[in-house]
């Protein structure tokens, strides 16, 4: 199988990445499953095509496998994750495992949080965006496009939904990225025509913004329902772009 650029795939990302050579893409921007339903029998947002109810050890081993492959195929990986009961032990464990591959941990300040689901638990106003790089070392990011002293490692972008389209989309897919997250990350670490890959594409927000800002793209999504939503949004965006140019 040859992986094509400017194409999205209804595949498990590990299956897709197995067909990619080293350093095939310039930047990964993604948000993996959070293991949100760990310890419960409730239906998860992946329609049970992916088990979002893993044990901490299972989630750790799966995360290490995916991050390792992401670092192999990409020059830099932006990995958005929130600390939850279902992933806390695994997340801190793999951060330790990859400590020399972590260039930076950005804090996404959402400026708004839903009330905690349990008693005696803090509301969560932030998420991590971990920058993984296969080249071990300090904090210097070779791909950075910004000048010294100009960019903070705290990104303040609210998650409130403003348009009717966004409200409808959030009802179908509960973990939609704000557009400004991929826009900022692409501006920090890519040039026009670079390849951006989202292995957990969801409804396609990263890919849509790659198109808008003249980046090439690859996306994968295991859930057919979300893949179909992304495919329609991407088709509409490409059509709109053709009209403008």
mmCIF file of C-alpha atoms in Angstrom:
data_model
loop_
_atom_site.group_PDB
_atom_site.id
_atom_site.type_symbol
_atom_site.label_atom_id
_atom_site.label_comp_id
_atom_site.label_asym_id
_atom_site.label_seq_id
_atom_site.Cartn_x
_atom_site.Cartn_y
_atom_site.Cartn_z
ATOM 1 C CA UNK A 1 0.000 0.000 0.000
ATOM 2 C CA UNK A 2 1.309 3.437 -0.955
ATOM 3 C CA UNK A 3 0.190 6.263 1.331
ATOM 4 C CA UNK A 4 -0.969 9.217 -0.751
ATOM 5 C CA UNK A 5 -0.615 12.864 0.185
ATOM 6 C CA UNK A 6 -3.749 15.052 0.301
ATOM 7 C CA UNK A 7 -5.878 12.046 1.150
ATOM 8 C CA UNK A 8 -7.710 10.811 4.250
ATOM 9 C CA UNK A 9 -8.116 7.175 5.294
ATOM 10 C CA UNK A 10 -10.770 5.253 7.224
ATOM 11 C CA UNK A 11 -8.081 3.165 8.937
ATOM 12 C CA UNK A 12 -6.445 2.537 12.287
ATOM 13 C CA UNK A 13 -3.511 4.952 12.377
ATOM 14 C CA UNK A 14 -1.046 2.181 13.270
ATOM 15 C CA UNK A 15 -2.048 0.310 10.131
ATOM 16 C CA UNK A 16 -1.610 3.456 8.022
ATOM 17 C CA UNK A 17 1.721 4.467 9.575
ATOM 18 C CA UNK A 18 3.113 0.977 8.954
ATOM 19 C CA UNK A 19 3.121 1.935 5.255
ATOM 20 C CA UNK A 20 4.912 5.271 5.776
ATOM 21 C CA UNK A 21 8.698 5.674 5.509
ATOM 22 C CA UNK A 22 10.694 7.505 8.178
ATOM 23 C CA UNK A 23 10.238 11.305 8.254
ATOM 24 C CA UNK A 24 7.402 11.068 5.738
ATOM 25 C CA UNK A 25 5.506 14.042 7.211
ATOM 26 C CA UNK A 26 6.692 17.360 8.588
ATOM 27 C CA UNK A 27 4.297 17.714 11.510
ATOM 28 C CA UNK A 28 1.728 15.640 13.378
ATOM 29 C CA UNK A 29 -1.060 17.518 15.157
ATOM 30 C CA UNK A 30 -3.433 15.181 16.955
ATOM 31 C CA UNK A 31 -5.484 14.368 20.024
ATOM 32 C CA UNK A 32 -5.584 10.640 20.838
ATOM 33 C CA UNK A 33 -8.299 8.805 22.771
ATOM 34 C CA UNK A 34 -8.131 9.867 26.431
ATOM 35 C CA UNK A 35 -9.221 6.492 27.891
ATOM 36 C CA UNK A 36 -12.159 8.461 29.211
ATOM 37 C CA UNK A 37 -14.345 5.476 30.116
ATOM 38 C CA UNK A 38 -11.676 3.416 31.862
ATOM 39 C CA UNK A 39 -13.236 1.123 34.445
ATOM 40 C CA UNK A 40 -16.779 1.572 33.123
ATOM 41 C CA UNK A 41 -18.933 -0.404 30.741
ATOM 42 C CA UNK A 42 -20.417 2.641 29.066
ATOM 43 C CA UNK A 43 -20.413 3.117 25.298
ATOM 44 C CA UNK A 44 -17.549 5.311 24.134
ATOM 45 C CA UNK A 45 -17.282 7.914 21.388
ATOM 46 C CA UNK A 46 -15.404 5.456 19.154
ATOM 47 C CA UNK A 47 -18.513 3.269 18.778
ATOM 48 C CA UNK A 48 -16.524 0.405 20.317
ATOM 49 C CA UNK A 49 -14.241 0.196 17.256
ATOM 50 C CA UNK A 50 -11.518 1.312 19.643
ATOM 51 C CA UNK A 51 -11.613 0.346 23.296
ATOM 52 C CA UNK A 52 -11.629 3.555 25.320
ATOM 53 C CA UNK A 53 -11.939 1.507 28.529
ATOM 54 C CA UNK A 54 -8.377 0.143 28.778
ATOM 55 C CA UNK A 55 -6.538 -0.615 31.993
ATOM 56 C CA UNK A 56 -3.768 1.829 32.844
ATOM 57 C CA UNK A 57 -1.158 -0.708 31.725
ATOM 58 C CA UNK A 58 -2.944 -1.430 28.435
ATOM 59 C CA UNK A 59 -3.373 2.279 27.723
ATOM 60 C CA UNK A 60 0.302 2.916 28.525
ATOM 61 C CA UNK A 61 1.513 0.169 26.158
ATOM 62 C CA UNK A 62 -0.832 1.326 23.378
ATOM 63 C CA UNK A 63 0.255 4.968 23.806
ATOM 64 C CA UNK A 64 3.960 4.057 23.697
ATOM 65 C CA UNK A 65 3.396 2.085 20.486
ATOM 66 C CA UNK A 66 1.523 4.943 18.787
ATOM 67 C CA UNK A 67 3.891 7.718 19.944
ATOM 68 C CA UNK A 68 6.912 5.700 18.805
ATOM 69 C CA UNK A 69 5.400 5.293 15.334
ATOM 70 C CA UNK A 70 4.389 8.969 15.220
ATOM 71 C CA UNK A 71 7.960 10.022 15.988
ATOM 72 C CA UNK A 72 9.276 7.673 13.311
ATOM 73 C CA UNK A 73 7.098 9.043 10.495
ATOM 74 C CA UNK A 74 7.130 12.724 11.547
ATOM 75 C CA UNK A 75 9.773 15.348 12.179
ATOM 76 C CA UNK A 76 7.778 16.714 15.131
ATOM 77 C CA UNK A 77 4.685 15.484 16.992
ATOM 78 C CA UNK A 78 2.115 17.718 18.770
ATOM 79 C CA UNK A 79 0.137 15.415 21.094
ATOM 80 C CA UNK A 80 -2.905 16.939 22.827
ATOM 81 C CA UNK A 81 -4.024 15.090 25.966
ATOM 82 C CA UNK A 82 -5.910 15.895 29.166
ATOM 83 C CA UNK A 83 -5.077 14.371 32.548
ATOM 84 C CA UNK A 84 -8.026 12.202 33.636
ATOM 85 C CA UNK A 85 -8.655 9.448 36.166
ATOM 86 C CA UNK A 86 -8.670 6.950 33.290
ATOM 87 C CA UNK A 87 -5.238 7.911 31.975
ATOM 88 C CA UNK A 88 -3.306 9.616 34.818
ATOM 89 C CA UNK A 89 -0.966 6.751 35.704
ATOM 90 C CA UNK A 90 -0.347 5.810 32.066
ATOM 91 C CA UNK A 91 0.161 9.424 30.928
ATOM 92 C CA UNK A 92 2.709 10.258 33.625
ATOM 93 C CA UNK A 93 4.414 6.924 32.997
ATOM 94 C CA UNK A 94 4.860 7.463 29.265
ATOM 95 C CA UNK A 95 5.963 11.051 29.807
ATOM 96 C CA UNK A 96 8.746 9.581 31.935
ATOM 97 C CA UNK A 97 9.532 6.920 29.335
ATOM 98 C CA UNK A 98 9.865 9.529 26.584
ATOM 99 C CA UNK A 99 11.440 12.209 28.793
ATOM 100 C CA UNK A 100 14.411 12.778 26.449
ATOM 101 C CA UNK A 101 12.085 12.999 23.430
ATOM 102 C CA UNK A 102 9.869 15.694 24.962
ATOM 103 C CA UNK A 103 10.987 19.088 23.675
ATOM 104 C CA UNK A 104 8.274 21.070 25.442
ATOM 105 C CA UNK A 105 4.911 20.728 27.128
ATOM 106 C CA UNK A 106 2.541 23.458 26.015
ATOM 107 C CA UNK A 107 -0.371 24.297 28.265
ATOM 108 C CA UNK A 108 -3.661 24.860 26.465
ATOM 109 C CA UNK A 109 -5.590 27.193 28.773
ATOM 110 C CA UNK A 110 -9.217 26.622 27.745
ATOM 111 C CA UNK A 111 -10.380 29.593 29.880
ATOM 112 C CA UNK A 112 -13.474 27.616 30.745
ATOM 113 C CA UNK A 113 -14.099 24.249 32.341
ATOM 114 C CA UNK A 114 -17.038 21.968 32.866
ATOM 115 C CA UNK A 115 -17.671 21.128 36.531
ATOM 116 C CA UNK A 116 -15.755 18.057 37.727
ATOM 117 C CA UNK A 117 -17.735 14.836 37.396
ATOM 118 C CA UNK A 118 -16.783 13.689 40.910
ATOM 119 C CA UNK A 119 -16.716 15.182 44.381
ATOM 120 C CA UNK A 120 -13.405 16.558 45.729
ATOM 121 C CA UNK A 121 -11.868 16.833 42.249
ATOM 122 C CA UNK A 122 -10.603 20.064 40.643
ATOM 123 C CA UNK A 123 -12.294 21.420 37.536
ATOM 124 C CA UNK A 124 -9.852 21.076 34.633
ATOM 125 C CA UNK A 125 -9.161 24.361 32.825
ATOM 126 C CA UNK A 126 -6.201 23.139 30.793
ATOM 127 C CA UNK A 127 -4.848 20.347 28.611
ATOM 128 C CA UNK A 128 -1.316 19.384 27.602
ATOM 129 C CA UNK A 129 0.112 19.629 24.101
ATOM 130 C CA UNK A 130 3.272 17.519 24.356
ATOM 131 C CA UNK A 131 5.929 18.070 21.696
ATOM 132 C CA UNK A 132 7.683 14.784 20.899
ATOM 133 C CA UNK A 133 10.857 14.651 18.784
ATOM 134 C CA UNK A 134 12.730 11.442 17.898
ATOM 135 C CA UNK A 135 16.040 13.306 18.296
ATOM 136 C CA UNK A 136 16.817 13.219 21.988
ATOM 137 C CA UNK A 137 18.015 16.415 23.632
ATOM 138 C CA UNK A 138 17.014 19.634 25.360
ATOM 139 C CA UNK A 139 14.228 22.108 24.639
ATOM 140 C CA UNK A 140 15.432 23.506 21.317
ATOM 141 C CA UNK A 141 12.978 22.745 18.480
ATOM 142 C CA UNK A 142 14.834 22.715 15.177
ATOM 143 C CA UNK A 143 11.627 23.184 13.167
ATOM 144 C CA UNK A 144 10.507 26.284 15.093
ATOM 145 C CA UNK A 145 9.619 29.201 12.804
ATOM 146 C CA UNK A 146 9.335 31.826 15.532
ATOM 147 C CA UNK A 147 11.946 34.251 16.849
ATOM 148 C CA UNK A 148 13.501 34.225 20.308
ATOM 149 C CA UNK A 149 11.216 35.603 23.018
ATOM 150 C CA UNK A 150 8.082 35.862 20.870
ATOM 151 C CA UNK A 151 6.007 32.764 21.741
ATOM 152 C CA UNK A 152 4.729 31.537 25.102
ATOM 153 C CA UNK A 153 4.336 27.881 26.076
ATOM 154 C CA UNK A 154 0.810 28.721 27.297
ATOM 155 C CA UNK A 155 -1.861 28.869 24.579
ATOM 156 C CA UNK A 156 -4.983 30.687 25.731
ATOM 157 C CA UNK A 157 -7.853 29.644 23.499
ATOM 158 C CA UNK A 158 -11.370 29.212 24.828
ATOM 159 C CA UNK A 159 -13.341 26.116 23.943
ATOM 160 C CA UNK A 160 -16.741 27.795 23.904
ATOM 161 C CA UNK A 161 -18.824 27.054 20.786
ATOM 162 C CA UNK A 162 -19.857 30.143 18.868
ATOM 163 C CA UNK A 163 -21.643 29.096 15.677
ATOM 164 C CA UNK A 164 -24.640 26.882 14.982
ATOM 165 C CA UNK A 165 -22.452 24.658 12.777
ATOM 166 C CA UNK A 166 -20.026 24.117 15.648
ATOM 167 C CA UNK A 167 -22.884 23.299 18.028
ATOM 168 C CA UNK A 168 -24.266 20.660 15.640
ATOM 169 C CA UNK A 169 -20.798 19.194 15.089
ATOM 170 C CA UNK A 170 -20.120 18.988 18.834
ATOM 171 C CA UNK A 171 -23.332 16.989 19.317
ATOM 172 C CA UNK A 172 -21.964 14.360 16.899
ATOM 173 C CA UNK A 173 -18.304 14.445 17.970
ATOM 174 C CA UNK A 174 -17.727 15.631 21.535
ATOM 175 C CA UNK A 175 -13.990 16.360 21.265
ATOM 176 C CA UNK A 176 -13.701 18.877 18.440
ATOM 177 C CA UNK A 177 -10.515 21.000 18.302
ATOM 178 C CA UNK A 178 -10.899 24.795 18.215
ATOM 179 C CA UNK A 179 -9.578 25.931 14.820
ATOM 180 C CA UNK A 180 -6.936 28.131 16.430
ATOM 181 C CA UNK A 181 -5.055 25.171 17.952
ATOM 182 C CA UNK A 182 -3.905 23.628 14.637
ATOM 183 C CA UNK A 183 -3.544 27.093 13.094
ATOM 184 C CA UNK A 184 -1.113 28.195 15.803
ATOM 185 C CA UNK A 185 0.850 24.924 15.769
ATOM 186 C CA UNK A 186 1.189 24.979 11.988
ATOM 187 C CA UNK A 187 2.400 28.588 12.114
ATOM 188 C CA UNK A 188 4.971 27.662 14.783
ATOM 189 C CA UNK A 189 6.414 24.601 13.038
ATOM 190 C CA UNK A 190 5.619 24.454 9.307
ATOM 191 C CA UNK A 191 5.941 26.336 6.050
ATOM 192 C CA UNK A 192 3.508 26.343 3.147
ATOM 193 C CA UNK A 193 3.466 23.034 1.250
ATOM 194 C CA UNK A 194 4.726 21.069 4.280
ATOM 195 C CA UNK A 195 2.827 17.859 5.100
ATOM 196 C CA UNK A 196 0.588 17.818 8.196
ATOM 197 C CA UNK A 197 -0.746 14.458 9.441
ATOM 198 C CA UNK A 198 -3.529 13.836 11.948
ATOM 199 C CA UNK A 199 -3.656 10.133 12.939
ATOM 200 C CA UNK A 200 -6.819 10.638 15.045
ATOM 201 C CA UNK A 201 -8.578 12.934 12.612
ATOM 202 C CA UNK A 202 -12.080 12.889 14.111
ATOM 203 C CA UNK A 203 -14.256 15.393 12.261
ATOM 204 C CA UNK A 204 -11.258 16.791 10.354
ATOM 205 C CA UNK A 205 -10.486 20.166 11.960
ATOM 206 C CA UNK A 206 -6.695 19.849 11.635
ATOM 207 C CA UNK A 207 -6.995 18.809 7.978
ATOM 208 C CA UNK A 208 -9.400 21.656 7.137
ATOM 209 C CA UNK A 209 -6.967 24.205 8.513
ATOM 210 C CA UNK A 210 -4.050 22.586 6.710
ATOM 211 C CA UNK A 211 -5.983 23.153 3.469
ATOM 212 C CA UNK A 212 -6.851 26.755 4.388
ATOM 213 C CA UNK A 213 -3.221 27.590 5.111
ATOM 214 C CA UNK A 214 -1.741 25.849 2.077
ATOM 215 C CA UNK A 215 -0.270 22.801 3.764
ATOM 216 C CA UNK A 216 -0.473 19.328 2.283
ATOM 217 C CA UNK A 217 -2.245 16.762 4.460
ATOM 218 C CA UNK A 218 -2.880 13.163 5.454
ATOM 219 C CA UNK A 219 -5.570 12.047 7.897
ATOM 220 C CA UNK A 220 -6.771 8.784 9.398
ATOM 221 C CA UNK A 221 -9.887 7.997 11.412
ATOM 222 C CA UNK A 222 -11.080 4.563 12.515
ATOM 223 C CA UNK A 223 -14.757 5.492 13.030
ATOM 224 C CA UNK A 224 -16.620 5.557 9.714
ATOM 225 C CA UNK A 225 -19.198 8.073 10.952
ATOM 226 C CA UNK A 226 -16.485 10.608 11.863
ATOM 227 C CA UNK A 227 -14.513 9.838 8.700
ATOM 228 C CA UNK A 228 -17.610 10.609 6.593
ATOM 229 C CA UNK A 229 -18.130 13.923 8.406
ATOM 230 C CA UNK A 230 -14.486 14.860 7.831
ATOM 231 C CA UNK A 231 -14.650 13.812 4.163
ATOM 232 C CA UNK A 232 -17.659 16.078 3.554
ATOM 233 C CA UNK A 233 -16.082 19.028 5.368
ATOM 234 C CA UNK A 234 -12.837 18.590 3.418
ATOM 235 C CA UNK A 235 -14.687 18.308 0.099
ATOM 236 C CA UNK A 236 -16.603 21.520 0.880
ATOM 237 C CA UNK A 237 -13.403 23.333 1.885
ATOM 238 C CA UNK A 238 -11.571 22.268 -1.272
ATOM 239 C CA UNK A 239 -14.546 23.366 -3.405
ATOM 240 C CA UNK A 240 -14.631 26.740 -1.651
ATOM 241 C CA UNK A 241 -10.904 27.188 -2.176
ATOM 242 C CA UNK A 242 -11.253 26.484 -5.903
ATOM 243 C CA UNK A 243 -13.943 29.155 -6.128
ATOM 244 C CA UNK A 244 -11.685 31.702 -4.448
ATOM 245 C CA UNK A 245 -8.735 31.000 -6.714
#
